Coordinates of C-alpha atoms and ligand atoms in Angstrom, one line a residue:
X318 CA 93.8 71.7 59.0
X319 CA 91.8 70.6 62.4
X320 CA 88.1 70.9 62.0
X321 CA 87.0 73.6 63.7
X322 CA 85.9 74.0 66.9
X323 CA 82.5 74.8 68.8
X324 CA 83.9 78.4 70.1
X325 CA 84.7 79.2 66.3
X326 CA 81.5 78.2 65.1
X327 CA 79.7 80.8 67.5
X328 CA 81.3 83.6 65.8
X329 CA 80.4 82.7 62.7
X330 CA 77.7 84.5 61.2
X331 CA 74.6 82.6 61.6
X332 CA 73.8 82.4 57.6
X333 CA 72.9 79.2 57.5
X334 CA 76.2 77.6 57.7
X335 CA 76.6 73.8 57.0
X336 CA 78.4 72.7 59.7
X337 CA 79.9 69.7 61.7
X338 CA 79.8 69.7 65.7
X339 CA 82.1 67.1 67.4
X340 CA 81.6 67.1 71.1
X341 CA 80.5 65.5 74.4
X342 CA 76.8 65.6 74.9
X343 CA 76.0 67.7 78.6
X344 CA 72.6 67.8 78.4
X345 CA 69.3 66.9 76.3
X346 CA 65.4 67.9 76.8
X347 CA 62.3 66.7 74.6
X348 CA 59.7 69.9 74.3
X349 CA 57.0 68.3 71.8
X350 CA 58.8 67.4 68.6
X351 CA 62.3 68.9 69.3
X352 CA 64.5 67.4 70.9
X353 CA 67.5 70.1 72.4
X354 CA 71.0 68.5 73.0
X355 CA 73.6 70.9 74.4
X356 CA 77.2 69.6 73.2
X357 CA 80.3 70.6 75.0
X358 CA 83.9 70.5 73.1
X359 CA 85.7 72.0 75.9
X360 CA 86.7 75.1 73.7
X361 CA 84.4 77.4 75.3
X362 CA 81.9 77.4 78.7
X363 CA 78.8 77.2 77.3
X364 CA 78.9 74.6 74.1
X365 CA 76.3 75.0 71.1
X366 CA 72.8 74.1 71.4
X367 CA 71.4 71.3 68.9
X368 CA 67.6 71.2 67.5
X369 CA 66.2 68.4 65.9
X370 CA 62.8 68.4 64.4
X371 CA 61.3 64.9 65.4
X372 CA 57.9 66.2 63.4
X373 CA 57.2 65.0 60.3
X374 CA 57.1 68.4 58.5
X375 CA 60.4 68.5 60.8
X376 CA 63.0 70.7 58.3
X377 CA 65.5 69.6 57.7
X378 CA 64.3 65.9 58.1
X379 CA 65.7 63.8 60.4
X380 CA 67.3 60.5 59.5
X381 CA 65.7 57.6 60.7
X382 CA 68.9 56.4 62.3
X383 CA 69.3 60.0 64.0
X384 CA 65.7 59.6 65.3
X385 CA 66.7 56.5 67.2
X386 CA 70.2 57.7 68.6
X387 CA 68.4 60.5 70.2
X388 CA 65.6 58.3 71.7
X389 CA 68.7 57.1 74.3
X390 CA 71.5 59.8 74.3
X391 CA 73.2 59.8 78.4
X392 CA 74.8 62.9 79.2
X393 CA 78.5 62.2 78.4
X394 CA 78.2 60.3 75.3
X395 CA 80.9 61.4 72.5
X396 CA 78.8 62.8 69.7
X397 CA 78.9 64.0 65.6
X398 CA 76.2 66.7 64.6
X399 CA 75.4 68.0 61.1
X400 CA 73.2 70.7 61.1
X401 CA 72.9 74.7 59.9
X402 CA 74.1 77.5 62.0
X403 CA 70.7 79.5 62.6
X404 CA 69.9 82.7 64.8
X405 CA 69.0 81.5 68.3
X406 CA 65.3 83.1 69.0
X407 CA 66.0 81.6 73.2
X408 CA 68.1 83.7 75.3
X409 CA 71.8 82.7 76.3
X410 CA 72.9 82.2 73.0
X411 CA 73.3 84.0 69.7
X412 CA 73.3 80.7 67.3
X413 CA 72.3 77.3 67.3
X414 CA 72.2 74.3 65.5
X415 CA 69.4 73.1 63.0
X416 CA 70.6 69.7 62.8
X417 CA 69.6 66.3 60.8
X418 CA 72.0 63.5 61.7
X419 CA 74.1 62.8 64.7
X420 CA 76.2 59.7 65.1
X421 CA 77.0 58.5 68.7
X422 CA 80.7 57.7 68.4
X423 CA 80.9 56.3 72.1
X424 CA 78.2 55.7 74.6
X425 CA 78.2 57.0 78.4
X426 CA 75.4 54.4 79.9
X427 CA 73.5 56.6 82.9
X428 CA 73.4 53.8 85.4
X429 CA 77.1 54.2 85.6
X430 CA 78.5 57.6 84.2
X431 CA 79.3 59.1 87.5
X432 CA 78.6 62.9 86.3
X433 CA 75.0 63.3 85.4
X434 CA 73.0 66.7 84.8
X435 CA 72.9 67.2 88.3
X436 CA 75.7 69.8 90.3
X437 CA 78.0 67.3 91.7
X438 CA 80.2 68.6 95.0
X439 CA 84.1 69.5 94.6
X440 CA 85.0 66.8 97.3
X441 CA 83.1 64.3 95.1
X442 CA 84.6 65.6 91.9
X443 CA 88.5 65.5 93.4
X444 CA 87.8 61.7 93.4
X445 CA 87.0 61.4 89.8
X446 CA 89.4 63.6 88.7
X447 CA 90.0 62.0 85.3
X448 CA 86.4 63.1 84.2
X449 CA 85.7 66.0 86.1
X450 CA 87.4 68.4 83.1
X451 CA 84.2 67.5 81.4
X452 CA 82.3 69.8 84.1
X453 CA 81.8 72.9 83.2
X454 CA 83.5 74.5 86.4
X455 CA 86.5 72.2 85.5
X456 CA 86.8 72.9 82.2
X457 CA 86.8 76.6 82.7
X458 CA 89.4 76.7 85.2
X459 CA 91.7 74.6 82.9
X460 CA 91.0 77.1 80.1
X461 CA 91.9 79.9 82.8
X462 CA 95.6 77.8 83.7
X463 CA 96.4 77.6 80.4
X464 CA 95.8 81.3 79.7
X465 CA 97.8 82.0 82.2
X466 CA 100.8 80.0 81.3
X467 CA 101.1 81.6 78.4
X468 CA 100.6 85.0 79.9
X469 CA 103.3 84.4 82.2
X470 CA 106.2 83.2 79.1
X471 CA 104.3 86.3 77.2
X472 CA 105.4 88.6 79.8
X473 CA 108.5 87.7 80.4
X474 CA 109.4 87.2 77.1
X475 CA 108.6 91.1 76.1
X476 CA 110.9 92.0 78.6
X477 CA 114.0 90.5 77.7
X478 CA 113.9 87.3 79.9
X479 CA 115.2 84.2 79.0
X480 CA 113.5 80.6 80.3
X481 CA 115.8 78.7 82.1
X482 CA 114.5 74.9 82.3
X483 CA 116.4 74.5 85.8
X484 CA 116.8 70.6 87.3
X485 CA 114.3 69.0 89.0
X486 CA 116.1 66.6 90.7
X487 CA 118.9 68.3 92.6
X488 CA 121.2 67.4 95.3
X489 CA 120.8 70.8 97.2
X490 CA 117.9 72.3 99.4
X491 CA 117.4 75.2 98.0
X492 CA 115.2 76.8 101.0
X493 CA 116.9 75.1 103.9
X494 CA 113.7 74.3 104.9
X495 CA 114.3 70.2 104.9
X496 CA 111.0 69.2 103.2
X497 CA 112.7 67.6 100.4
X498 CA 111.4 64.0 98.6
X499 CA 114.2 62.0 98.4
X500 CA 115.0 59.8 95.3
X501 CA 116.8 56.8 95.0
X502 CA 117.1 54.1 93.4
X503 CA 118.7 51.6 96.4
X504 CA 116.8 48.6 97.7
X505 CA 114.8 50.0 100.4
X506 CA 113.3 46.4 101.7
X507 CA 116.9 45.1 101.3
X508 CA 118.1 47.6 103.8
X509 CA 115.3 47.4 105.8
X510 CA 116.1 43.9 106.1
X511 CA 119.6 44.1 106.3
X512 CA 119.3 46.7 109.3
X513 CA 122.5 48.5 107.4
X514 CA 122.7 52.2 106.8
X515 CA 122.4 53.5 103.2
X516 CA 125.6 54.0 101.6
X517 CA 124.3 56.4 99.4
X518 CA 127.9 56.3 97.3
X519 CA 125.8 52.9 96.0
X520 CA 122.9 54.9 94.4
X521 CA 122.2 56.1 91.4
X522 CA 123.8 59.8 91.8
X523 CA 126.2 58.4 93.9
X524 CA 125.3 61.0 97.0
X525 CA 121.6 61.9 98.4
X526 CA 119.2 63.4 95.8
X527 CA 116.2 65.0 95.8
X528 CA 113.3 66.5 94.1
X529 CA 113.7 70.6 94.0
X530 CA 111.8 72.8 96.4
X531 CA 112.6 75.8 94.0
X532 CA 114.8 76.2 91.0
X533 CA 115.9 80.0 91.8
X534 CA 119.9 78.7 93.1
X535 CA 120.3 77.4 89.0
X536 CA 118.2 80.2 88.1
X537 CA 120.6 82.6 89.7
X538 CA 123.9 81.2 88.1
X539 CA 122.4 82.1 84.5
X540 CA 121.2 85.6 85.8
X541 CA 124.5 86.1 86.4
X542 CA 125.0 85.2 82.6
X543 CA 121.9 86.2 80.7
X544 CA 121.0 89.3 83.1
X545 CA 117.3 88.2 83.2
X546 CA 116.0 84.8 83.5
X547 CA 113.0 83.0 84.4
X548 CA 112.1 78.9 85.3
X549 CA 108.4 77.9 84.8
X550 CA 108.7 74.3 85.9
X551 CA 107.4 71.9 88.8
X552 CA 108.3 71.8 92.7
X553 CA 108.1 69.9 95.6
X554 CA 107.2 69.9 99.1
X555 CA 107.0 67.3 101.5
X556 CA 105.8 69.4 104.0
X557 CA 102.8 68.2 106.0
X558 CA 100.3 70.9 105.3
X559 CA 97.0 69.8 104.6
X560 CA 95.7 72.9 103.8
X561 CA 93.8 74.9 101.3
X562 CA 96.9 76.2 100.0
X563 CA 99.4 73.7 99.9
X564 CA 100.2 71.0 97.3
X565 CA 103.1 68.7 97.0
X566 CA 104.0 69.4 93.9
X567 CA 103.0 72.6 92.3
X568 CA 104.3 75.0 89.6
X569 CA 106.6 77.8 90.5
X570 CA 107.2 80.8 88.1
X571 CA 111.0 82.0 89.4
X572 CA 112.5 85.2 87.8
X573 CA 116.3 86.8 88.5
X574 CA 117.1 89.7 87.7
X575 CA 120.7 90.5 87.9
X576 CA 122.2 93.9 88.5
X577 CA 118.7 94.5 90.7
X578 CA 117.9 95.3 94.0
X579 CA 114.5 95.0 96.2
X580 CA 112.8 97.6 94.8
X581 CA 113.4 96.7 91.1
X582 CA 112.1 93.1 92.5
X583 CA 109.2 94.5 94.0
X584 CA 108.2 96.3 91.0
X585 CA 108.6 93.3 88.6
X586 CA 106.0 91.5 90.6
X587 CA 103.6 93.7 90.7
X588 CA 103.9 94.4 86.9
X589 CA 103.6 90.5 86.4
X590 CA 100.7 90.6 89.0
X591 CA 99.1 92.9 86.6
X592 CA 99.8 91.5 83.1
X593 CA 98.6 88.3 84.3
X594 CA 95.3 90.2 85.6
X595 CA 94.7 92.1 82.2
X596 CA 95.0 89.1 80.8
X597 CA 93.1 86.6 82.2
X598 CA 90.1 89.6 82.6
X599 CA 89.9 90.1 78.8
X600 CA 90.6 86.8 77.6
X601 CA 88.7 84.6 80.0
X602 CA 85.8 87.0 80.9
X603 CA 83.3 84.2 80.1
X604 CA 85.2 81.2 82.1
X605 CA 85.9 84.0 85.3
X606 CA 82.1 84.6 85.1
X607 CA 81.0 81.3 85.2
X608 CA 82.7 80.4 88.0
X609 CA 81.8 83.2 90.0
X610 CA 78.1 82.2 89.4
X611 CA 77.8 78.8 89.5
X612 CA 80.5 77.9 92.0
X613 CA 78.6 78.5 95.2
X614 CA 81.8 77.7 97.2
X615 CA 83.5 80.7 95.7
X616 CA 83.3 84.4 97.0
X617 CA 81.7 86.4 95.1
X618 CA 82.7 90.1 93.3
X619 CA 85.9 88.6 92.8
X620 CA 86.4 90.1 89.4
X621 CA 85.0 93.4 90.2
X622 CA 87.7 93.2 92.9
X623 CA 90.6 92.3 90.5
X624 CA 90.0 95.0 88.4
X625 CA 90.3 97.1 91.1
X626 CA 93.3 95.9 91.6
X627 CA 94.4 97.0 88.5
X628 CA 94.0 100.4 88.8
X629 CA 95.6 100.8 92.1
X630 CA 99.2 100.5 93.4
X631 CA 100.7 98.0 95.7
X632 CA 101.0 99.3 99.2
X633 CA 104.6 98.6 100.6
X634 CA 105.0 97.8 104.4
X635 CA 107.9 96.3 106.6
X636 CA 107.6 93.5 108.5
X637 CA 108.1 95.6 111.9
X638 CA 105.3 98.0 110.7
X639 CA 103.2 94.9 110.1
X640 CA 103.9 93.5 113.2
X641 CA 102.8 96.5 115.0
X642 CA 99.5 96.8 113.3
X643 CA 98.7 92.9 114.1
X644 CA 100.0 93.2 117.5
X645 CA 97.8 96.1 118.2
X646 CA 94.7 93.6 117.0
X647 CA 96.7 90.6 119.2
X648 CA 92.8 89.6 120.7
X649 CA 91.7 89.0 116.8
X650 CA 94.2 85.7 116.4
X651 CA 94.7 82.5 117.5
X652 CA 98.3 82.8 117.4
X653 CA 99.5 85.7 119.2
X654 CA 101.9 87.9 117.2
X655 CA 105.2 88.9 118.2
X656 CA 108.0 90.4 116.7
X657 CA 110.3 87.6 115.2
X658 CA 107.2 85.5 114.5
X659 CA 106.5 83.4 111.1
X660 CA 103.8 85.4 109.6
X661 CA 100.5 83.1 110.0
X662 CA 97.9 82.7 107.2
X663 CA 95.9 84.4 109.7
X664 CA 98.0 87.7 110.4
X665 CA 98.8 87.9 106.4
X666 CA 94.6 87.7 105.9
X667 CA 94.4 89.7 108.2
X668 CA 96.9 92.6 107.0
X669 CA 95.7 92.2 103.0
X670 CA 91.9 92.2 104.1
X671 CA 91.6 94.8 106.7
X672 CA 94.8 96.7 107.2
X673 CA 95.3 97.3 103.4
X674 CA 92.1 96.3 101.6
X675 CA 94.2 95.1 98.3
X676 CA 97.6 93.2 97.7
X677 CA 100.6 94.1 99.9
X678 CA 104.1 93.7 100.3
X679 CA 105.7 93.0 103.4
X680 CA 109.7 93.4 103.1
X681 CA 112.2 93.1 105.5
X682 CA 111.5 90.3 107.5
X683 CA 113.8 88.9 110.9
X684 CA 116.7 86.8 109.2
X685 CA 115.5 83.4 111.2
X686 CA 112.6 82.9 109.6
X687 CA 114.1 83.3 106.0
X688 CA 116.3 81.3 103.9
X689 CA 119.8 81.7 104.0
X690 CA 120.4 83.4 100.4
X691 CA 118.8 86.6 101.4
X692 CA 120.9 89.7 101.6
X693 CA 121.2 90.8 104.9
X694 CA 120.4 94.7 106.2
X695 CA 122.4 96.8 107.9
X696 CA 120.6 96.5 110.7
X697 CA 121.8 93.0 111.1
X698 CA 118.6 91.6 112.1
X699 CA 116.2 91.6 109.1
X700 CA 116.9 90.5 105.7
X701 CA 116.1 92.3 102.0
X702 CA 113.0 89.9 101.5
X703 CA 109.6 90.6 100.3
X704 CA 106.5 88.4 100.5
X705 CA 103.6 89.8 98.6
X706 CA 100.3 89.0 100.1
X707 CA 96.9 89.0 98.8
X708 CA 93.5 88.9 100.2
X709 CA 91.9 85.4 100.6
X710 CA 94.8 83.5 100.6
X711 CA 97.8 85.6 101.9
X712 CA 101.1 84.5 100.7
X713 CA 101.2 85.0 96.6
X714 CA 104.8 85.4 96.3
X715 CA 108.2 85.0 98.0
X716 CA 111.1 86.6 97.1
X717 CA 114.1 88.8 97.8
X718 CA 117.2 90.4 97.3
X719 CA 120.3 87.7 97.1
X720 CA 123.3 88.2 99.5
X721 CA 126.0 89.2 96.7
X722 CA 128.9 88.8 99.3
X723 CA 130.9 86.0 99.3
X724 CA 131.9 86.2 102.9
X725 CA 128.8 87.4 104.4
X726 CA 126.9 84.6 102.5
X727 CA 129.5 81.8 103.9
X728 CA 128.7 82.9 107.5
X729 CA 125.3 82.7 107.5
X730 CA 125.6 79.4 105.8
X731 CA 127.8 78.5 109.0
X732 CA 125.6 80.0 111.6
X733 CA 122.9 78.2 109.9
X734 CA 125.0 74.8 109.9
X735 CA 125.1 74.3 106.5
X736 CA 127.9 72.8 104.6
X737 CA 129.3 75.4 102.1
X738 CA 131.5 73.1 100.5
X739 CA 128.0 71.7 99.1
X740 CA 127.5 75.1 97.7
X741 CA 130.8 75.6 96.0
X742 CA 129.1 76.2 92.5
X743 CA 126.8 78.8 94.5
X744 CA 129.1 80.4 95.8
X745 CA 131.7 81.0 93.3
X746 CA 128.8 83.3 91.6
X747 CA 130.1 85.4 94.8
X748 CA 133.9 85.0 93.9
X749 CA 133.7 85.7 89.6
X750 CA 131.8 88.9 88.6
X751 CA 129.5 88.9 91.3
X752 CA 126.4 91.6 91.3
X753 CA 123.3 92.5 93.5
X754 CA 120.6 90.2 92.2
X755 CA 117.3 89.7 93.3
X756 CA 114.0 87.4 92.1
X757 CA 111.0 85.8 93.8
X758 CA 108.7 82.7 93.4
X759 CA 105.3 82.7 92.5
X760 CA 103.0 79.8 93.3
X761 CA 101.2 79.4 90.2
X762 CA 98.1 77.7 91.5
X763 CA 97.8 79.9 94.3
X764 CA 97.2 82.6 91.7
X765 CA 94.6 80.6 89.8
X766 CA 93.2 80.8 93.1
X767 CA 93.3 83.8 93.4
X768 CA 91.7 85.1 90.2
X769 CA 89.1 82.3 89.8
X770 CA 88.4 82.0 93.4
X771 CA 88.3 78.1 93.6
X772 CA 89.0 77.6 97.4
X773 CA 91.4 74.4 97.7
X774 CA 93.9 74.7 95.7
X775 CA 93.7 70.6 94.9
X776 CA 90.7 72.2 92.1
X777 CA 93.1 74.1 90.1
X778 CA 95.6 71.4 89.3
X779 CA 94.3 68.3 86.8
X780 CA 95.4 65.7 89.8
X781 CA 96.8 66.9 92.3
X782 CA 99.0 65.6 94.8
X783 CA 98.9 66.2 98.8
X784 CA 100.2 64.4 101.7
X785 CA 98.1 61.0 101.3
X786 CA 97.0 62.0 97.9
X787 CA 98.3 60.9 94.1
X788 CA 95.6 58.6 92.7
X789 CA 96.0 58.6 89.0
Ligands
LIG1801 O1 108.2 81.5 99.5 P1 108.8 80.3 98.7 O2 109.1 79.1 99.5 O3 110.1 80.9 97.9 C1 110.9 80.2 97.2 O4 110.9 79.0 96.9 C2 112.0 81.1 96.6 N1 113.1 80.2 96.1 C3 111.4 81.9 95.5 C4 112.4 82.8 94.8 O5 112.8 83.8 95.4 N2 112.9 82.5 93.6 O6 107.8 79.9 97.6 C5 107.4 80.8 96.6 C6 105.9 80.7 96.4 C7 105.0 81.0 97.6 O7 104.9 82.4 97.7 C8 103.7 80.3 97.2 O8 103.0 81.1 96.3 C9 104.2 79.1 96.5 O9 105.5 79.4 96.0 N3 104.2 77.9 97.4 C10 103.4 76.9 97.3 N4 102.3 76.7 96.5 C11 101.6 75.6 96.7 N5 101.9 74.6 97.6 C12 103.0 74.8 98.4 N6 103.3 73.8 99.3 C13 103.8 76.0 98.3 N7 104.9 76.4 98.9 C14 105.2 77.6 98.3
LIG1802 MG1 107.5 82.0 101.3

């Protein structure tokens, strides 16, 4: 077995436990004899508090080795403690630690360490991001993710889903949209040199590939198999949106459900929405309120507001109801709203925080501005699409109902100008057995965001990667 770990040793019933502390040290103060070193393992936000008894009645004595280690102990250095677990008489902690010997495994000299005691801005903390998990804002946000992952296979999981690990690189654009990373393995100096065209038949996959933009076309071939699947994997865009909200490559959660229309989508998000909030409220109460109270840049009440969420239902609005409301408030936005318009981050902020007052879903959006796999209304116009928006950030989740009918899904391909011989295999899940499916995306960072409150989403992924960004 692994040694345990500082969060398990605070439940333990202060009885004067012998007991080994492995950790990084985050802080340590002199007050007359005692000397208080707080150590960090990364298994819970606040760490264990260390006394040693410098005194020469000091009990239990001190080593003389342990007396000279914590004459020069930096903030960062890796430490072992022995002590006894004893009821904390200071406030902010149940137990500490009566130690008598600590060995510093590795040193982390001041003049250089860049994270001392002092609170260290995000901006300057994105540039070290192979130490900043040792902060304690950092660390609790990748307690938070991981939570969360788990919820989200949990969830999914009980409800008789199965995880579909879907490509990642792919030959298909999966949301038309044409911000794909291309990846090849031809000589691109030698054809620069050459001034020749790429003759992409001379490349690894003989043909143009690419990283995915979303894994739901795969995804939908095994609904069509296994009734109810799910892909949990990493994305990419190479849009050029340097934004709060954007990332390169980010994680996208992607159920299908076949047999399933936009309702039955709908109300499989908000379930997940849910789960994921129960969740991450019980089990990371402590991380969520740390954040909220030491992060400055974050709102705060955000976990009042959450469980608010909880206990209310999603409102449901069209996207020609929305478009009324936001045109009837045109003077409040930059960009004017009109009916056929991309919803802005502006008009969705502006329809979750003051139209609605909670998360909403918009469905039924004009057919131009989605992707081509959406099933198409009778109207002719909109499309059976849902976004589901959420204050502070807008746009949580995108998803809709999938056109079912072979023909009707050929001609928008054409209108659109797309190849449906390239779709073949996409297509013949319209010709064998087909069924009304449905299934939506959820940006997993952008609900991190969302529930911790961290405002660029570069601070909820270990190393993230924007347009001009992927150091490590
Ligand atoms: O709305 P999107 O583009 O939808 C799809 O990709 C569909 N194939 C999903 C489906 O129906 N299976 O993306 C889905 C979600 C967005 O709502 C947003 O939360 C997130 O993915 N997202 C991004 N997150 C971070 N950075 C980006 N550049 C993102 N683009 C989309
Ligand atoms: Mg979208």
């Amino acid at each position: 077995m692994l040694f345990p770990l500082i969060k398990d040793l605070l439940h333990l019933p202060a009885e004067s436990q012998e007991l080994t502390i492995r950790g990084w040290v985050r802080t340590k103060r002199e007050l007359k004899n005692l000397t208080f070193v707080d150590v960090n393992d990364g298994s819970s936000p606040g760490g264990i508090q260390c006394i040693f008894d410098r005194g020469s009645t000091g009990h239990p004595r001190l080593s003389s080795s342990a007396a000279v280690i914590l004459g020069s102990l930096p903030t960062g250095s890796s430490v072992i403690i022995r002590g006894r677990l004893i009821p904390s008489p200071g406030s902010g902690q149940t137990v500490e630690v009566a130690a008598y010997d600590i060995e510093c495994i590795g040193d982390a000299p001041a003049e250089v360490y860049p994270l001392q005691k002092k609170r260290h801005s995000l901006e300057f903390l994105r540039e070290i991001a192979h130490l900043r998990a040792r902060t304690t804002t950092f660390g609790a946000v990748a307690r938070v993710r991981s939570r969360l992952a788990f919820g989200v296979h949990q969830f999914f999981q009980e409800q008789g889903f199965h995880y579909i690990h879907t490509p990642i690189i792919t030959g298909s654009d999966a949301e038309g949209a044409g911000a794909l990373f291309q990846v090849t393995t031809l000589d691109l100096k030698a054809l620069a040199q050459s001034g020749k065209e790429p003759d992409y038949r001379e490349d690894f996959f003989g043909k143009p590939s690419y990283l995915t933009v979303s894994g739901q076309l795969e995804a939908e071939t095994y609904a069509t198999a296994l009734s109810r699947v799910y892909t949990f994997g990493p994305t990419f865009r190479a849009e050029n949106s340097n934004t709060t909200r954007h990332l390169a490559e980010f994680w996208m959660i992607e159920p299908e459900i076949a047999f399933a229309d936009l309702t039955d989508n709908m109300q499989l998000a908000e379930a997940f929405l849910k789960f994921l909030l129960t969740v991450v409220l019980r089990d990371c109460a402590e991380d969520l309120a740390f954040i909220e109270k030491v992060n400055s840049r974050t709102e705060k009440g955000i976990t009042a507001a959450l469980q608010k969420v909880l206990d209310s239902r999603f409102t449901h609005i069209s996207y020609t109801d929305a478009l009324s409301a936001l045109e009837k408030n045109a003077s409040d936005f930059t960009f004017k709203p009109f009916w056929g318009c991309d919803l802005q981050s502006e008009h969705e902020k502006f329809l979750t925080e003051k139209v609605v007052g909670g998360p909403v879903i918009v469905t039924d959006y004009p057919k131009e501005i989605k992707a081509f796999y959406m099933k198409l209304n009778d109207d002719e116009k909109t499309v059976r699409a849902m976004d589901v928006l959420v204050p502070r950030l807008g746009e949580i989740i995108g998803g809709s109902q999938r056109e079912e009918t072979y023909s009707r899904l050929e001609n928008r391909m054409l209108e659109l100008g797309m190849r449906p011989e390239d779709y073949a295999w996409y297509l013949d899940l319209r010709r064998y057995g087909t069924v009304p499916h449905a299934g939506f995306g959820m940006g997993f960072e952008r609900f991190i965001q969302y529930v911790t409150g961290m405002v660029n989403i570069r601070d909820v992924i270990p190393y993230p990667r924007a347009v001009g960004q992927a150091e490590f």
